[in-house]
Tab-separated table of C-alpha atoms in Angstrom:
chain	number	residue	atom	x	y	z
X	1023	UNK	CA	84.625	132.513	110.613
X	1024	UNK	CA	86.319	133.918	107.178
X	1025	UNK	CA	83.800	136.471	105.996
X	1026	UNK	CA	84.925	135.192	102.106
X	1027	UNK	CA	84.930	132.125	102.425
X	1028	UNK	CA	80.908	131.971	104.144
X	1029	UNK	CA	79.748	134.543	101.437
X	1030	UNK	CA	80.434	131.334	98.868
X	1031	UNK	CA	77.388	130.108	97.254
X	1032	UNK	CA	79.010	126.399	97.484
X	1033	UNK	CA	80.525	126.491	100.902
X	1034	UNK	CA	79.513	123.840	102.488
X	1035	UNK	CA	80.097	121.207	99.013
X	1036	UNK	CA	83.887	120.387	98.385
X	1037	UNK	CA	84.944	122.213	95.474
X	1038	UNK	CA	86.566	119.372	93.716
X	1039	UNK	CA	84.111	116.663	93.148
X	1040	UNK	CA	86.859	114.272	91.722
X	1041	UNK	CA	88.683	114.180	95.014
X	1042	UNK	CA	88.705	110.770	96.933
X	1043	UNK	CA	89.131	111.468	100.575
X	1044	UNK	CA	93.010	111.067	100.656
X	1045	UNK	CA	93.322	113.540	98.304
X	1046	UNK	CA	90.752	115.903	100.510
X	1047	UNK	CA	92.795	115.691	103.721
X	1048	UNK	CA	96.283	116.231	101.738
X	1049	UNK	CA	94.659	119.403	100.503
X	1050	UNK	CA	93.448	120.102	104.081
X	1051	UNK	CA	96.732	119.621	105.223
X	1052	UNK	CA	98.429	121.603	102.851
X	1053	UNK	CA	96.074	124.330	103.404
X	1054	UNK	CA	96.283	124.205	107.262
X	1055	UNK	CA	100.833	123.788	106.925
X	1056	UNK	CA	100.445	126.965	104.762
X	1057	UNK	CA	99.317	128.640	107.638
X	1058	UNK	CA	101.486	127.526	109.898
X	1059	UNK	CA	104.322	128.207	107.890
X	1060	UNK	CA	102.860	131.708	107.376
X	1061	UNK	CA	102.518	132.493	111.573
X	1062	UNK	CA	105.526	130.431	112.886
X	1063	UNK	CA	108.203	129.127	110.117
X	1064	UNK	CA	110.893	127.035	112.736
X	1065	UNK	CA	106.959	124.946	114.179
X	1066	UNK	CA	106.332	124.436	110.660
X	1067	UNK	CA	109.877	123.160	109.816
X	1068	UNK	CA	109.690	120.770	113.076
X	1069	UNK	CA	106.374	119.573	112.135
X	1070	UNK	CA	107.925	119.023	108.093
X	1071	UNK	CA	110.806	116.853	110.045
X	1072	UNK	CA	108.779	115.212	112.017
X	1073	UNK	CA	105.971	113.893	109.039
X	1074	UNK	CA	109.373	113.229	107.115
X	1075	UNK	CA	110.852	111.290	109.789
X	1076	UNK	CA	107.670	108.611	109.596
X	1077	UNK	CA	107.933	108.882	105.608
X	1078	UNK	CA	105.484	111.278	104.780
X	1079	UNK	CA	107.750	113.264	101.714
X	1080	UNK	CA	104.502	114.690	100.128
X	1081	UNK	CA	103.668	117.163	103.060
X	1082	UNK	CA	106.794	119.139	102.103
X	1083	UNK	CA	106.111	120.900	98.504
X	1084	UNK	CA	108.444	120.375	95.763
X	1085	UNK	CA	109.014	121.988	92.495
X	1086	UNK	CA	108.536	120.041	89.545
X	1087	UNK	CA	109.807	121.040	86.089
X	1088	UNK	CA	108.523	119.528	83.044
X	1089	UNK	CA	107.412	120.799	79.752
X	1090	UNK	CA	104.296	120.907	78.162
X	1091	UNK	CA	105.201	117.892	75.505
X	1092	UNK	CA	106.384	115.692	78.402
X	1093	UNK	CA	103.869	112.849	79.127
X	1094	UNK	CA	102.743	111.736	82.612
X	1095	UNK	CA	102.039	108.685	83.451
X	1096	UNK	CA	98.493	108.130	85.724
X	1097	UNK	CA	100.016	108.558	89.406
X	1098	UNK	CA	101.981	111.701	87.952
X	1099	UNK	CA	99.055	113.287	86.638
X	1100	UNK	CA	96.668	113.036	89.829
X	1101	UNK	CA	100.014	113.662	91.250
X	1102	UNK	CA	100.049	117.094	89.070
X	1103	UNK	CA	96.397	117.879	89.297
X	1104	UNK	CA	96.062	116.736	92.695
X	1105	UNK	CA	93.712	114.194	92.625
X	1106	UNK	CA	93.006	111.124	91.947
X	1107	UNK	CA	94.227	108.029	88.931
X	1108	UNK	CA	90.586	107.573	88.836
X	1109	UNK	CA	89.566	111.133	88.702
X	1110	UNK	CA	92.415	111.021	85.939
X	1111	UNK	CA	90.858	108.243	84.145
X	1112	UNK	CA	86.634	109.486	84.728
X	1113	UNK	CA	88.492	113.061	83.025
X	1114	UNK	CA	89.702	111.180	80.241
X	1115	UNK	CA	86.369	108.784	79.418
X	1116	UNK	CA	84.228	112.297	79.721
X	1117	UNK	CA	86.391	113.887	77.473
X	1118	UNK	CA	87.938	116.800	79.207
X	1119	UNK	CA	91.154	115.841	79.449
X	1120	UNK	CA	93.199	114.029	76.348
X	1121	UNK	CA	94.980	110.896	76.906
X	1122	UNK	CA	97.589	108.821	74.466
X	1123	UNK	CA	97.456	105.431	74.571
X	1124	UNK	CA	101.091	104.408	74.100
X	1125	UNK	CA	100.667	100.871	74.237
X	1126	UNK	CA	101.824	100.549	77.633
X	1127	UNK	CA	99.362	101.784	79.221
X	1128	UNK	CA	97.698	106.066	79.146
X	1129	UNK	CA	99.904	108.913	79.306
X	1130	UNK	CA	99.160	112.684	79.589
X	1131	UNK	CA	100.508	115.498	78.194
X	1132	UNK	CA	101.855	118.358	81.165
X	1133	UNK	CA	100.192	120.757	78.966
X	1134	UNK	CA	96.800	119.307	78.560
X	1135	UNK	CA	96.986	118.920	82.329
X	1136	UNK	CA	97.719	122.492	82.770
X	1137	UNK	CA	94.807	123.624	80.506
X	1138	UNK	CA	92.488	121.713	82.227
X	1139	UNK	CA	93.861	123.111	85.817
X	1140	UNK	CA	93.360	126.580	84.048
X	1141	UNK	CA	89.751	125.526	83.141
X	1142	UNK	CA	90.108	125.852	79.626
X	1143	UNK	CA	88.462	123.962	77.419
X	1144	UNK	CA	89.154	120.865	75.803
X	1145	UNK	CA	88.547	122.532	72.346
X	1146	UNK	CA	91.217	125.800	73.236
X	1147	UNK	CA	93.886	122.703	74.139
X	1148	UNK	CA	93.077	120.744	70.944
X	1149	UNK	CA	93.543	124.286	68.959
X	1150	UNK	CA	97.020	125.100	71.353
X	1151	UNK	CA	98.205	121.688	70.342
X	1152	UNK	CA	97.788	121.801	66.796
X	1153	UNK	CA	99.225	125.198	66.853
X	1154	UNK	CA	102.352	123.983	68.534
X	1155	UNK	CA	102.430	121.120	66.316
X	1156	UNK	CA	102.175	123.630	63.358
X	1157	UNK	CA	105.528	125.510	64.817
């Protein structure tokens, strides 16, 4: 139906293999309330209400500020990244994404997180850090 979309060599795998299936119908959702909001804005702000009315806060998008330095615990970074804390923690144990273990339990750095969701590799965010370290 979307000439792009079919001329994809992976179209019929999800693209992010990490994803549990919550995570897969949020994204669905978010991708089908995107176009909604792009063809009738007052149905999707009705259909926001309503979701919020039964609880569900996370199908309206929010902006998020934090700095690169600022460390996330393991719901706040699948929160970030969008997927899973297991995804999170198979990242880390592989790794491609760095983790600090502050006693309490694994944090992750907002900028490591951002690197990875940029696709750069774990080498270029070692060499970032160290840089901005260096500063």
């Amino acid at each position: 139906m979307n000439p792009d979309l079919d001329k994809q060599p992976s179209r019929n795998r999800w693209p992010h293999p990490g994803d549990n299936p919550l995570v897969r119908a949020r994204k669905i959702a978010q991708m089908y309330r995107a176009r909604l909001r792009a063809l009738n804005p007052d149905a999707c702000n009705e259909a926001d209400a309503t979701a919020q009315q039964f609880g569900e806060t996370w199908v309206v998008p929010k902006v998020v500020t934090a700095e690169d330095d600022d460390l996330l615990d393991p719901a706040d970074a699948a929160d970030f990244l969008c997927t899973s804390t297991a995804n999170i923690r198979r990242l880390r144990l592989a790794g491609r994404l760095n983790g600090h273990d502050t006693g309490g339990g694994w944090k992750y750095r907002v900028g490591d997180l951002r690197n990875l969701q940029n696709g750069r590799p774990r080498q270029q965010q070692q060499e970032q850090t160290e840089q901005t370290a260096n500063r």
